[in-house]
Short mmCIF file of C-alpha atoms in Angstrom, two decimals:
data_model
loop_
_atom_site.label_atom_id
_atom_site.label_comp_id
_atom_site.label_asym_id
_atom_site.label_seq_id
_atom_site.Cartn_x
_atom_site.Cartn_y
_atom_site.Cartn_z
CA MET A 1070 3.03 6.73 90.76
CA PHE A 1071 0.29 8.45 93.16
CA ASN A 1072 -2.78 6.55 91.79
CA SER A 1073 -3.57 4.47 94.93
CA LEU A 1074 -2.68 7.29 97.27
CA SER A 1075 -4.90 9.61 95.41
CA ASP A 1076 -7.84 7.23 95.31
CA ARG A 1077 -7.67 6.65 99.01
CA LEU A 1078 -7.81 10.36 99.62
CA THR A 1079 -10.43 11.38 97.30
CA ALA A 1080 -12.92 8.61 98.70
CA THR A 1081 -11.98 9.94 102.23
CA PHE A 1082 -13.04 13.47 101.35
CA LYS A 1083 -16.18 12.10 99.74
CA ASN A 1084 -17.31 11.31 103.03
CA LEU A 1085 -17.31 14.90 104.15
CA ARG A 1086 -19.54 16.26 101.45
CA GLY A 1087 -22.46 17.83 102.42
CA LYS A 1088 -21.93 18.05 106.18
CA GLY A 1089 -22.53 21.57 107.62
CA ARG A 1090 -20.57 21.00 110.65
CA LEU A 1091 -17.86 18.40 111.52
CA THR A 1092 -17.61 16.57 114.86
CA GLU A 1093 -14.43 15.41 116.45
CA ALA A 1094 -15.60 12.01 115.46
CA ASP A 1095 -15.60 13.03 111.75
CA ILE A 1096 -12.42 14.54 112.04
CA ASP A 1097 -10.88 11.61 114.04
CA ALA A 1098 -12.22 9.06 111.23
CA THR A 1099 -10.74 11.31 108.40
CA VAL A 1100 -7.48 11.53 109.88
CA ARG A 1101 -7.47 8.04 110.44
CA GLU A 1102 -7.92 7.08 106.93
CA ILE A 1103 -5.59 9.77 105.82
CA ARG A 1104 -2.87 7.78 108.11
CA ARG A 1105 -3.61 4.50 106.65
CA ALA A 1106 -3.56 5.71 103.16
CA LEU A 1107 0.13 7.31 103.70
CA LEU A 1108 1.18 4.18 105.39
CA ASP A 1109 0.02 2.33 102.34
CA ALA A 1110 1.92 4.38 99.98
CA ASP A 1111 5.00 3.54 101.72
CA VAL A 1112 5.56 6.83 103.33
CA ALA A 1113 8.06 7.13 106.42
CA VAL A 1114 6.06 6.51 109.63
CA PRO A 1115 7.99 9.87 111.47
CA VAL A 1116 6.38 11.89 108.31
CA VAL A 1117 2.87 10.25 108.57
CA ARG A 1118 2.84 10.95 112.44
CA ALA A 1119 4.03 14.65 111.97
CA PHE A 1120 1.41 15.11 108.91
CA THR A 1121 -1.48 13.69 110.53
CA SER A 1122 -0.88 15.19 113.91
CA ALA A 1123 -0.67 18.82 112.14
CA ILE A 1124 -3.82 18.19 110.18
CA LYS A 1125 -5.70 17.33 113.28
CA GLU A 1126 -4.57 20.32 115.21
CA ARG A 1127 -5.91 22.65 112.33
CA ALA A 1128 -8.99 20.35 111.78
CA LEU A 1129 -9.94 21.08 115.34
CA GLY A 1130 -9.42 24.49 115.62
CA LEU A 1131 -11.64 27.39 114.41
CA GLU A 1132 -10.06 27.21 111.10
CA VAL A 1133 -12.59 24.47 110.33
CA SER A 1134 -15.38 25.21 112.98
CA GLN A 1135 -16.05 28.70 111.45
CA ALA A 1136 -15.79 27.54 107.92
CA LEU A 1137 -18.79 27.84 105.46
CA ASN A 1138 -17.94 24.43 103.92
CA PRO A 1139 -15.83 22.30 106.63
CA GLY A 1140 -15.22 19.72 104.07
CA GLN A 1141 -13.64 21.72 101.45
CA GLN A 1142 -11.54 23.36 104.31
CA ILE A 1143 -10.26 20.01 105.33
CA VAL A 1144 -8.89 19.41 101.75
CA LYS A 1145 -7.45 22.97 101.80
CA ILE A 1146 -5.60 22.02 104.83
CA VAL A 1147 -4.45 18.46 103.63
CA ASN A 1148 -3.37 20.35 100.43
CA GLU A 1149 -1.34 22.75 102.06
CA GLU A 1150 0.35 20.22 104.38
CA LEU A 1151 1.31 17.93 101.47
CA VAL A 1152 3.03 21.14 100.00
CA GLY A 1153 4.91 21.37 103.25
CA ILE A 1154 6.30 17.84 103.39
CA LEU A 1155 7.11 17.78 99.63
CA GLY A 1156 9.56 20.86 100.28
CA GLY A 1157 7.08 23.93 100.57
CA GLU A 1158 8.31 25.85 97.47
CA THR A 1159 9.97 25.39 94.08
CA ARG A 1160 13.71 25.30 94.34
CA ARG A 1161 15.72 26.18 91.11
CA ILE A 1162 19.31 25.69 90.71
CA ARG A 1163 21.38 28.42 92.11
CA LEU A 1164 24.14 29.56 89.41
CA ALA A 1165 27.64 30.37 90.34
CA LYS A 1166 28.51 34.22 90.14
CA ASN A 1167 32.02 33.31 88.35
CA PRO A 1168 31.14 30.32 85.53
CA PRO A 1169 31.11 27.44 85.32
CA THR A 1170 28.37 26.19 87.60
CA VAL A 1171 29.37 22.84 88.80
CA ILE A 1172 26.77 20.03 89.45
CA MET A 1173 27.67 16.96 90.83
CA LEU A 1174 25.24 13.83 90.63
CA ALA A 1175 25.55 10.98 93.45
CA GLY A 1176 23.34 8.18 94.21
CA LEU A 1177 22.94 4.44 94.14
CA GLN A 1178 23.65 2.22 90.91
CA GLY A 1179 20.23 1.79 88.90
CA ALA A 1180 18.69 5.06 90.15
CA GLY A 1181 19.19 6.46 86.89
CA LYS A 1182 22.14 8.75 87.20
CA THR A 1183 23.62 8.62 83.77
CA THR A 1184 20.20 8.88 82.05
CA LEU A 1185 19.48 11.80 84.10
CA ALA A 1186 22.93 13.48 83.30
CA GLY A 1187 21.45 13.65 79.84
CA LYS A 1188 18.04 14.87 80.56
CA LEU A 1189 19.55 17.71 82.70
CA SER A 1190 22.02 18.72 79.96
CA LYS A 1191 19.33 19.06 77.43
CA TRP A 1192 16.84 20.78 79.81
CA LEU A 1193 19.81 23.23 80.71
CA LYS A 1194 20.55 23.88 76.78
CA GLY A 1195 16.66 24.87 76.46
CA GLN A 1196 17.25 27.31 79.24
CA GLY A 1197 19.89 28.85 77.25
CA HIS A 1198 22.82 27.29 79.00
CA SER A 1199 26.15 25.75 77.23
CA PRO A 1200 26.26 22.53 79.57
CA LEU A 1201 29.43 19.98 79.69
CA LEU A 1202 28.98 16.50 80.74
CA VAL A 1203 31.95 15.02 82.50
CA ALA A 1204 32.31 10.92 82.84
CA CYS A 1205 33.41 10.06 86.35
CA ASP A 1206 31.79 6.86 86.51
CA LEU A 1207 34.81 4.49 85.46
CA GLN A 1208 33.78 1.44 87.50
CA ARG A 1209 30.30 0.42 85.80
CA PRO A 1210 30.54 -1.43 82.44
CA ASN A 1211 30.09 0.95 79.68
CA ALA A 1212 28.88 3.93 81.76
CA VAL A 1213 31.30 6.06 79.91
CA ARG A 1214 29.86 4.78 76.63
CA GLN A 1215 26.30 5.45 77.88
CA LEU A 1216 26.94 8.87 78.63
CA GLN A 1217 28.50 9.65 75.41
CA VAL A 1218 25.26 8.54 73.68
CA ASN A 1219 23.12 10.49 75.83
CA GLY A 1220 25.28 13.52 75.19
CA GLU A 1221 24.88 13.12 71.57
CA ARG A 1222 21.06 12.56 71.70
CA ALA A 1223 20.94 15.79 73.86
CA GLY A 1224 23.12 17.54 71.72
CA VAL A 1225 25.64 18.54 74.55
CA PRO A 1226 29.41 17.78 74.45
CA VAL A 1227 30.98 15.00 76.75
CA TYR A 1228 34.53 14.90 78.28
CA ALA A 1229 35.38 11.54 78.62
CA PRO A 1230 39.52 11.20 78.82
CA HIS A 1231 39.11 7.61 80.17
CA PRO A 1232 37.28 4.86 78.67
CA GLY A 1233 36.28 3.18 81.76
CA VAL A 1234 35.50 -0.89 81.87
CA SER A 1235 33.84 -2.51 79.14
CA SER A 1236 32.73 -5.68 81.38
CA GLU A 1237 32.30 -6.60 85.09
CA PHE A 1238 35.37 -8.79 84.89
CA GLU A 1239 37.75 -5.89 84.04
CA ALA A 1240 39.32 -4.05 87.04
CA ALA A 1241 38.82 -0.41 87.25
CA THR A 1242 42.09 1.70 86.34
CA GLY A 1243 41.17 5.37 86.12
CA ASP A 1244 41.00 8.05 88.55
CA PRO A 1245 37.78 9.37 88.62
CA VAL A 1246 38.67 12.61 90.83
CA ALA A 1247 41.75 13.34 88.24
CA VAL A 1248 38.87 13.28 85.44
CA ALA A 1249 36.55 15.61 87.42
CA ARG A 1250 39.64 18.21 88.09
CA GLN A 1251 40.30 18.05 84.17
CA GLY A 1252 36.61 18.09 83.25
CA ILE A 1253 36.23 21.60 85.31
CA ALA A 1254 39.62 22.94 83.28
CA GLU A 1255 38.24 21.98 80.19
CA ALA A 1256 34.71 23.66 80.55
CA ARG A 1257 36.71 26.91 81.33
CA THR A 1258 38.86 26.28 78.53
CA ARG A 1259 35.98 26.06 76.24
CA LEU A 1260 33.64 28.51 77.92
CA HIS A 1261 30.82 26.27 79.32
CA ASP A 1262 28.98 27.80 81.90
CA VAL A 1263 27.59 24.36 83.45
CA VAL A 1264 29.29 21.36 83.91
CA ILE A 1265 27.37 18.12 85.05
CA VAL A 1266 29.58 15.41 86.85
CA ASP A 1267 28.40 12.04 86.71
CA THR A 1268 29.95 9.68 89.51
CA ALA A 1269 29.84 6.11 90.06
CA GLY A 1270 27.14 4.08 91.93
CA ARG A 1271 27.16 0.88 94.05
CA LEU A 1272 24.31 -1.65 94.60
CA GLY A 1273 24.45 -0.55 98.02
CA VAL A 1274 25.58 2.09 100.50
CA ASP A 1275 29.19 1.09 101.39
CA ALA A 1276 32.43 3.18 102.55
CA GLU A 1277 34.17 3.03 99.21
CA LEU A 1278 31.43 4.63 97.49
CA MET A 1279 30.90 7.49 100.09
CA GLN A 1280 34.95 8.06 100.29
CA GLN A 1281 34.97 8.30 96.32
CA ALA A 1282 32.03 10.55 96.25
CA ALA A 1283 33.41 12.72 99.06
CA ASP A 1284 36.81 13.09 97.37
CA ILE A 1285 35.32 14.04 94.32
CA ARG A 1286 33.46 16.79 95.96
CA GLU A 1287 36.31 18.11 97.75
CA ALA A 1288 38.49 18.24 94.71
CA ILE A 1289 35.76 20.34 92.60
CA SER A 1290 33.88 22.13 95.15
CA PRO A 1291 30.44 21.98 93.46
CA ASP A 1292 27.62 24.59 93.16
CA GLU A 1293 25.19 21.85 93.60
CA VAL A 1294 25.26 18.19 94.77
CA LEU A 1295 22.22 16.55 93.53
CA PHE A 1296 21.00 13.23 95.19
CA VAL A 1297 19.60 11.17 92.37
CA ILE A 1298 16.97 8.40 93.92
CA ASP A 1299 14.74 5.98 92.46
CA ALA A 1300 11.11 6.65 93.72
CA MET A 1301 10.13 3.26 93.47
CA ILE A 1302 12.34 1.95 96.15
CA GLY A 1303 9.87 2.98 99.08
CA GLN A 1304 10.68 2.99 102.89
CA ASP A 1305 14.44 2.25 101.92
CA ALA A 1306 14.61 5.69 100.28
CA VAL A 1307 14.70 7.56 104.10
CA ASN A 1308 17.82 5.36 105.06
CA THR A 1309 19.69 5.66 101.71
CA ALA A 1310 18.82 9.55 101.56
CA LEU A 1311 20.21 9.92 105.22
CA ALA A 1312 23.49 8.07 104.54
CA PHE A 1313 24.38 9.93 101.17
CA ASN A 1314 23.39 13.28 103.02
CA GLU A 1315 26.00 12.30 105.91
CA GLY A 1316 28.40 11.28 103.49
CA VAL A 1317 28.33 14.17 100.77
CA ASN A 1318 26.11 16.53 102.09
CA PHE A 1319 23.90 16.85 98.93
CA THR A 1320 21.94 20.16 98.49
CA GLY A 1321 19.07 18.72 96.32
CA VAL A 1322 17.02 15.85 95.50
CA VAL A 1323 16.14 14.44 91.97
CA LEU A 1324 13.33 11.75 92.01
CA THR A 1325 13.62 9.27 88.95
CA LYS A 1326 10.99 6.60 87.34
CA LEU A 1327 8.11 8.85 88.69
CA ASP A 1328 6.13 7.30 85.97
CA GLY A 1329 6.31 3.74 87.28
CA ASP A 1330 3.49 1.97 89.44
CA ALA A 1331 4.85 2.33 92.81
CA ARG A 1332 3.35 3.44 95.71
CA GLY A 1333 5.10 7.01 95.85
CA GLY A 1334 6.33 6.70 99.42
CA ALA A 1335 9.74 8.27 98.67
CA ALA A 1336 8.77 11.28 97.05
CA LEU A 1337 6.64 12.16 100.26
CA SER A 1338 9.45 11.27 102.63
CA VAL A 1339 12.94 12.40 101.43
CA ALA A 1340 12.22 16.12 101.45
CA SER A 1341 10.80 16.06 105.03
CA VAL A 1342 13.36 13.65 106.64
CA THR A 1343 16.62 15.17 105.14
CA GLY A 1344 15.44 19.07 105.02
CA LYS A 1345 16.82 18.87 101.53
CA PRO A 1346 14.09 20.27 98.62
CA VAL A 1347 13.18 17.79 95.72
CA MET A 1348 14.60 19.89 92.52
CA PHE A 1349 13.55 17.88 89.68
CA ALA A 1350 11.61 14.74 88.53
CA SER A 1351 12.29 12.40 85.92
CA THR A 1352 8.87 11.10 84.34
CA GLY A 1353 9.63 8.78 81.46
CA GLU A 1354 12.52 7.07 79.51
CA GLY A 1355 12.94 9.82 76.80
CA LEU A 1356 15.37 12.90 77.31
CA ASN A 1357 12.42 15.16 77.52
CA ASP A 1358 10.71 13.44 80.21
CA PHE A 1359 12.13 15.74 82.73
CA GLU A 1360 10.61 18.74 84.95
CA LEU A 1361 11.30 20.95 87.63
CA PHE A 1362 9.72 19.70 90.73
CA HIS A 1363 6.92 22.07 91.98
CA PRO A 1364 5.45 20.90 95.59
CA ASP A 1365 2.27 22.91 95.31
CA ARG A 1366 1.53 20.90 91.58
CA MET A 1367 2.52 17.64 92.71
CA ALA A 1368 0.01 18.09 95.97
CA SER A 1369 -2.46 18.81 93.49
CA ARG A 1370 -1.97 15.89 91.33
CA ILE A 1371 -2.13 13.97 94.32
CA LEU A 1372 -5.51 15.29 95.42
CA ASP A 1373 -6.77 14.97 91.94
CA MET A 1374 -7.02 18.68 91.38
CA GLY A 1375 -4.93 18.68 88.47
CA ASP A 1376 -1.74 20.27 87.10
CA ILE A 1377 -3.18 22.88 84.55
CA LEU A 1378 -0.13 25.17 85.07
CA THR A 1379 2.36 22.49 83.80
CA LEU A 1380 -0.01 21.59 81.21
CA ILE A 1381 0.00 25.31 79.79
CA GLU A 1382 3.74 25.36 80.13
CA GLN A 1383 4.13 22.31 77.91
CA ALA A 1384 1.77 23.52 75.54
CA GLU A 1385 3.65 27.08 75.24
CA LYS A 1386 7.16 25.15 74.81
CA SER A 1387 5.82 22.87 71.95
CA TRP A 1388 3.43 24.87 70.15
CA ASP A 1389 4.26 26.32 66.66
CA LYS A 1390 3.52 30.05 67.09
CA ASP A 1391 3.60 30.58 63.58
CA GLU A 1392 0.89 28.02 62.86
CA ALA A 1393 -1.01 29.30 65.56
CA ALA A 1394 -1.01 32.71 63.91
CA ARG A 1395 -2.11 31.15 60.62
CA MET A 1396 -4.77 29.32 62.08
CA ALA A 1397 -6.08 32.74 64.07
CA LYS A 1398 -5.92 34.57 60.93
CA LYS A 1399 -7.79 32.13 58.94
CA PHE A 1400 -10.32 31.84 61.67
CA ALA A 1401 -10.75 35.73 61.54
CA ASP A 1402 -11.05 35.52 57.90
CA GLN A 1403 -14.03 32.86 58.42
CA GLU A 1404 -12.13 30.61 55.79
CA ASP A 1405 -13.01 27.01 55.69
CA PHE A 1406 -11.67 24.63 58.34
CA THR A 1407 -9.90 21.94 56.11
CA LEU A 1408 -8.35 18.35 56.55
CA ASP A 1409 -5.06 19.84 56.22
CA ASP A 1410 -5.77 22.45 59.17
CA PHE A 1411 -7.18 19.40 61.25
CA LEU A 1412 -4.01 17.32 60.34
CA ALA A 1413 -1.68 20.42 61.56
CA GLN A 1414 -3.64 20.92 64.69
CA MET A 1415 -3.17 16.95 65.43
CA GLN A 1416 0.64 17.39 64.84
CA GLN A 1417 0.70 20.32 67.10
CA ILE A 1418 -0.99 18.07 70.18
CA ARG A 1419 1.37 14.89 69.33
CA ASN A 1420 4.47 17.46 69.73
CA MET A 1421 3.29 18.22 73.29
CA GLY A 1422 4.10 14.37 74.36
CA SER A 1423 1.81 11.60 75.70
CA MET A 1424 -1.69 12.20 75.64
CA LYS A 1425 -2.19 10.09 78.66
CA LYS A 1426 -0.03 12.30 80.64
CA MET A 1427 -1.57 15.65 79.49
CA LEU A 1428 -4.97 14.09 80.13
CA MET A 1429 -4.05 12.91 83.64
CA MET A 1430 -3.18 16.42 84.52
CA MET A 1431 -6.72 17.62 84.05
CA PRO A 1432 -8.69 17.92 87.31
CA GLY A 1433 -11.08 15.04 88.04
CA ALA A 1434 -8.90 12.64 85.74
CA ALA A 1435 -9.00 9.76 88.36
CA ASN A 1436 -12.62 9.28 87.59
CA MET A 1437 -11.72 8.32 84.18
CA ARG A 1438 -8.49 6.62 84.88
CA GLU A 1439 -9.72 3.44 83.42
CA GLN A 1440 -10.44 4.75 80.18
CA LEU A 1441 -7.30 6.68 80.03
CA GLU A 1442 -5.44 3.60 80.54
CA ASN A 1443 -7.04 1.98 77.44
CA PHE A 1444 -6.35 5.08 75.42
CA ASP A 1445 -4.20 4.01 72.24
CA GLU A 1446 -1.54 6.76 71.58
CA ARG A 1447 -1.21 5.50 68.28
CA GLU A 1448 -4.58 7.00 67.36
CA ILE A 1449 -3.47 10.14 66.08
CA ASP A 1450 -1.06 8.10 63.87
CA ARG A 1451 -4.00 6.45 62.22
CA ILE A 1452 -5.54 9.84 61.80
CA GLU A 1453 -2.32 11.11 60.06
CA ALA A 1454 -2.27 7.98 57.62
CA ILE A 1455 -5.91 8.47 56.87
CA VAL A 1456 -5.55 11.97 55.78
CA ARG A 1457 -2.21 11.77 53.89
CA SER A 1458 -4.17 8.73 51.91
CA MET A 1459 -6.39 11.65 50.43
CA THR A 1460 -5.87 13.59 47.35
CA GLN A 1461 -5.51 17.33 47.99
CA HIS A 1462 -8.70 18.14 46.53
CA GLU A 1463 -10.27 15.81 48.88
CA ARG A 1464 -8.64 17.38 51.92
CA VAL A 1465 -10.14 20.93 50.96
CA ALA A 1466 -13.38 19.45 49.57
CA PRO A 1467 -14.37 16.43 51.74
CA LYS A 1468 -17.81 16.39 50.59
CA ILE A 1469 -16.81 14.58 47.47
CA ILE A 1470 -15.32 11.62 49.18
CA ASN A 1471 -17.95 8.96 48.11
CA GLY A 1472 -18.04 5.46 48.66
CA SER A 1473 -15.31 4.35 46.15
CA ARG A 1474 -13.13 7.07 47.31
CA ARG A 1475 -13.55 6.06 50.93
CA ALA A 1476 -12.53 2.53 50.09
CA ARG A 1477 -9.33 3.69 48.43
CA ILE A 1478 -8.28 5.92 51.51
CA ALA A 1479 -9.04 2.92 53.54
CA ARG A 1480 -6.80 0.68 51.53
CA GLY A 1481 -4.07 3.29 51.33
CA SER A 1482 -4.07 3.98 55.08
CA GLY A 1483 -4.44 0.44 56.15
CA VAL A 1484 -7.78 0.79 58.29
CA HIS A 1485 -11.07 -0.14 57.99
CA VAL A 1486 -13.70 2.00 55.98
CA SER A 1487 -15.71 2.57 59.32
CA GLU A 1488 -12.56 4.24 60.61
CA VAL A 1489 -12.52 6.61 57.74
CA ASN A 1490 -16.14 7.14 58.12
CA GLY A 1491 -16.09 7.93 61.84
CA LEU A 1492 -12.94 10.53 60.81
CA LEU A 1493 -15.14 12.19 58.50
CA GLU A 1494 -18.14 12.43 60.80
CA ARG A 1495 -15.88 13.96 63.77
CA PHE A 1496 -14.35 16.60 60.92
CA SER A 1497 -17.54 17.47 59.73
CA GLN A 1498 -18.98 18.53 63.55
CA ALA A 1499 -15.65 20.27 64.05
CA GLN A 1500 -16.09 22.24 60.58
CA LYS A 1501 -19.68 23.14 61.66
CA MET A 1502 -18.32 24.33 64.90
CA MET A 1503 -15.34 26.39 63.72
CA LYS A 1504 -17.66 27.99 61.19
CA LYS A 1505 -20.13 28.75 63.85
CA MET A 1506 -17.74 30.42 66.05
CA ALA A 1507 -16.15 32.17 63.04
CA SER A 1508 -19.38 33.95 62.34
CA GLY A 1509 -19.91 35.02 65.89
CA GLY A 1510 -22.54 32.66 66.79
CA GLY A 1511 -20.57 30.78 69.33
CA ILE A 1512 -20.55 27.31 70.24
CA PRO A 1513 -23.84 25.56 69.78
CA GLY A 1514 -25.34 24.11 73.42
CA MET A 1515 -22.71 25.77 75.21
CA PRO A 1516 -24.01 27.72 78.21
CA GLY A 1517 -22.31 31.15 78.34
CA MET A 1518 -21.45 31.27 74.93
CA ALA A 1519 -23.44 32.87 71.92
CA GLY A 1520 -25.34 30.98 69.72
CA PRO A 1521 -28.28 28.84 69.43
CA GLY A 1522 -28.96 26.92 73.32
CA GLY A 1523 -26.40 29.52 74.74
CA PHE A 1524 -26.92 32.56 76.98
CA GLY A 1525 -24.95 34.84 74.91
CA GLY A 1526 -27.42 35.14 72.08
CA PRO A 1527 -31.09 36.07 71.68
CA ARG A 1528 -33.28 32.98 71.71
CA LYS A 1529 -36.45 32.93 69.46
CA THR A 1530 -39.81 31.40 70.81
CA LYS A 1531 -42.05 29.59 68.91
CA ALA A 1532 -44.71 32.25 68.63
CA ALA A 1533 -41.92 34.75 67.42
CA ALA A 1534 -40.67 32.24 64.90
CA ALA A 1535 -44.37 31.71 63.54
CA LYS A 1536 -44.80 35.47 63.38
CA GLY A 1537 -41.83 36.10 61.30
CA LYS A 1538 -42.47 33.46 58.95
CA LYS A 1539 -43.86 34.56 55.58
CA LYS A 1540 -46.99 32.72 54.78
CA PRO A 1541 -46.52 30.62 51.55
CA ARG A 1542 -48.42 31.86 48.35
CA SER A 1543 -51.43 29.86 46.97
CA GLY A 1544 -50.65 27.82 43.90
CA ASN A 1545 -53.64 29.26 42.05
CA PRO A 1546 -52.46 32.38 40.26
CA ALA A 1547 -55.65 34.20 40.59
CA LYS A 1548 -55.82 33.49 44.35
CA ALA A 1549 -52.10 34.76 44.62
CA ALA A 1550 -52.54 37.92 42.69
CA LEU A 1551 -55.61 38.48 44.89
CA GLU A 1552 -53.48 37.84 47.90
CA ALA A 1553 -50.72 40.15 46.74
CA GLN A 1554 -53.36 42.87 46.04
CA GLU A 1555 -54.69 42.74 49.60
CA ALA A 1556 -50.96 42.53 51.27
CA GLU A 1557 -50.62 45.88 49.24
CA THR A 1558 -53.58 47.49 50.62
CA ARG A 1559 -52.70 46.55 54.15
CA ARG A 1560 -49.03 47.91 53.51
CA ALA A 1561 -50.47 51.31 52.26
CA ALA A 1562 -53.10 51.64 55.18
CA ALA A 1563 -50.21 51.14 57.52
CA ARG A 1564 -47.98 53.77 55.98
CA ALA A 1565 -51.14 56.27 56.05
CA ALA A 1566 -51.89 55.67 59.75
CA ALA A 1567 -48.28 55.94 60.90
CA PRO A 1568 -47.18 59.09 63.01
CA THR A 1569 -45.28 61.36 60.35
CA GLY A 1570 -44.13 63.79 63.22
CA ALA A 1571 -41.91 63.51 66.08
CA ALA A 1572 -41.55 60.46 68.08
CA PHE A 1573 -43.62 61.78 70.77
CA GLY A 1574 -46.71 62.71 68.61
CA GLY A 1575 -45.67 66.55 68.05
CA GLY A 1576 -46.23 66.27 64.56
CA GLN A 1577 -44.29 68.31 61.81
CA GLN A 1578 -46.09 71.66 62.73
CA ASP A 1579 -43.86 74.46 63.45
CA PHE A 1580 -43.77 76.59 66.88
CA ASP A 1581 -42.73 79.56 68.68
CA PRO A 1582 -39.74 79.18 71.31
CA ALA A 1583 -40.84 82.53 72.76
CA ALA A 1584 -44.27 81.61 73.49
CA MET A 1585 -42.94 78.67 75.63
CA ASN A 1586 -41.28 80.88 78.41
CA LEU A 1587 -37.67 79.16 77.80
CA PRO A 1588 -34.31 80.36 79.34
CA LYS A 1589 -32.36 82.91 77.39
CA GLY A 1590 -30.22 81.27 74.74
CA PHE A 1591 -32.18 77.98 74.74
CA GLU A 1592 -33.15 78.57 71.24
CA LYS A 1593 -29.73 77.40 69.89
CA PHE A 1594 -30.44 73.84 71.54
CA LEU A 1595 -33.81 73.58 69.31
CA GLY A 1596 -32.09 74.22 66.24
CA LYS A 1597 -33.74 77.92 65.88
#
């Protein structure tokens, strides 16, 4: 979503590197490039003006002039101001003191409200809540059926007393306000602690839509009104958001389709213009492609600083703790790393979601965006097919896999023999690394880690290695016997010359402590 903006800002900051002092002309040029980048990203003009004015004011102040690295200080200022226009801090759902908590969804048709209702319900269920979906969109064809399907996929019940319309030529007959009231009553009866009300949308802002949404809000008194907006609509997002804020007075914003290729201006404009925080973001088509919106993390992504915290949260959520404990025990016991273990680790990574999305959360990912775009997500599936085409003995002892076995595995997994060879070679390297780490040697060649080439362990010089190396025996039996006799003579001479007393040359002779004029009672320290 923010690729273009991220590239422009990163290129702008590169020009500041290595400068010990920034002149006013440097700051003006930087602010000008930032303004162009934001306008190209469809950010609302009032937001751009306020943003660049704040950056210039801070950049011309003592904050930058007294900094040891002015370029990095400018990046820090831009990051803080980005966090500010994105909402400042993470805003979570305010739960009602007396359940159920009522959440109403509003927005234009096509923004993804019904799909988002399913995602939000699954997310809340994962948080330990018991949500209920209420189908109040009775105008759009098959909207009720779509919500029911999403509810089934999320494992959340749906309250839908009216089927709605099945075609665009059918007139709407249901009363969405009555359905909303009945849905709240049903939630209280079934002891659901959260109710998500899906309302109707239109192709444009009109009086009928606003009146219906206002009537539903008045009837159910929701704790949260979430405005669902398509992040790809650009400048028009501001006008739509202002109209809905005036009509239904929403409490938070949900951005959908953040995985698209639009320029992302809506995300940077809505929170600043309306004063209402962005609470959630939809990042894909799956029910799991949904996350809490963190302004500081989004700002880091835009500035190509990565989003390690979100990556860690995804890993903790999807990682199998029993499998991790098993691998840790195996690692501690210095057992061999097998292809079954390799396959289990690949499956753990796949459970975390899209590899592209995960890698794009790493700092500096913009520099390898082209490689990431060309990355084939099915690579893990091919690896799994290759490993599963092996026998159990081959997985435990891959060294027995000869040419004929490799050809059989390639046929069984539907790949070329070269891919089997490549996998076995990568596995062999991983196995050596795991064995080295398990034995305490660290990662070979990794600075700061114990092991050859690292700083953590002692490194033998060539002279020391040659000194410690035994001289090979001669092939002549008589000469070998003579060499052995000479070596024994040298060892005997060394033993005779070695000191036999204390380490400081005192010998083993006895002495009288009284003759040394020591303090009274000191004899006990000498063992006397």
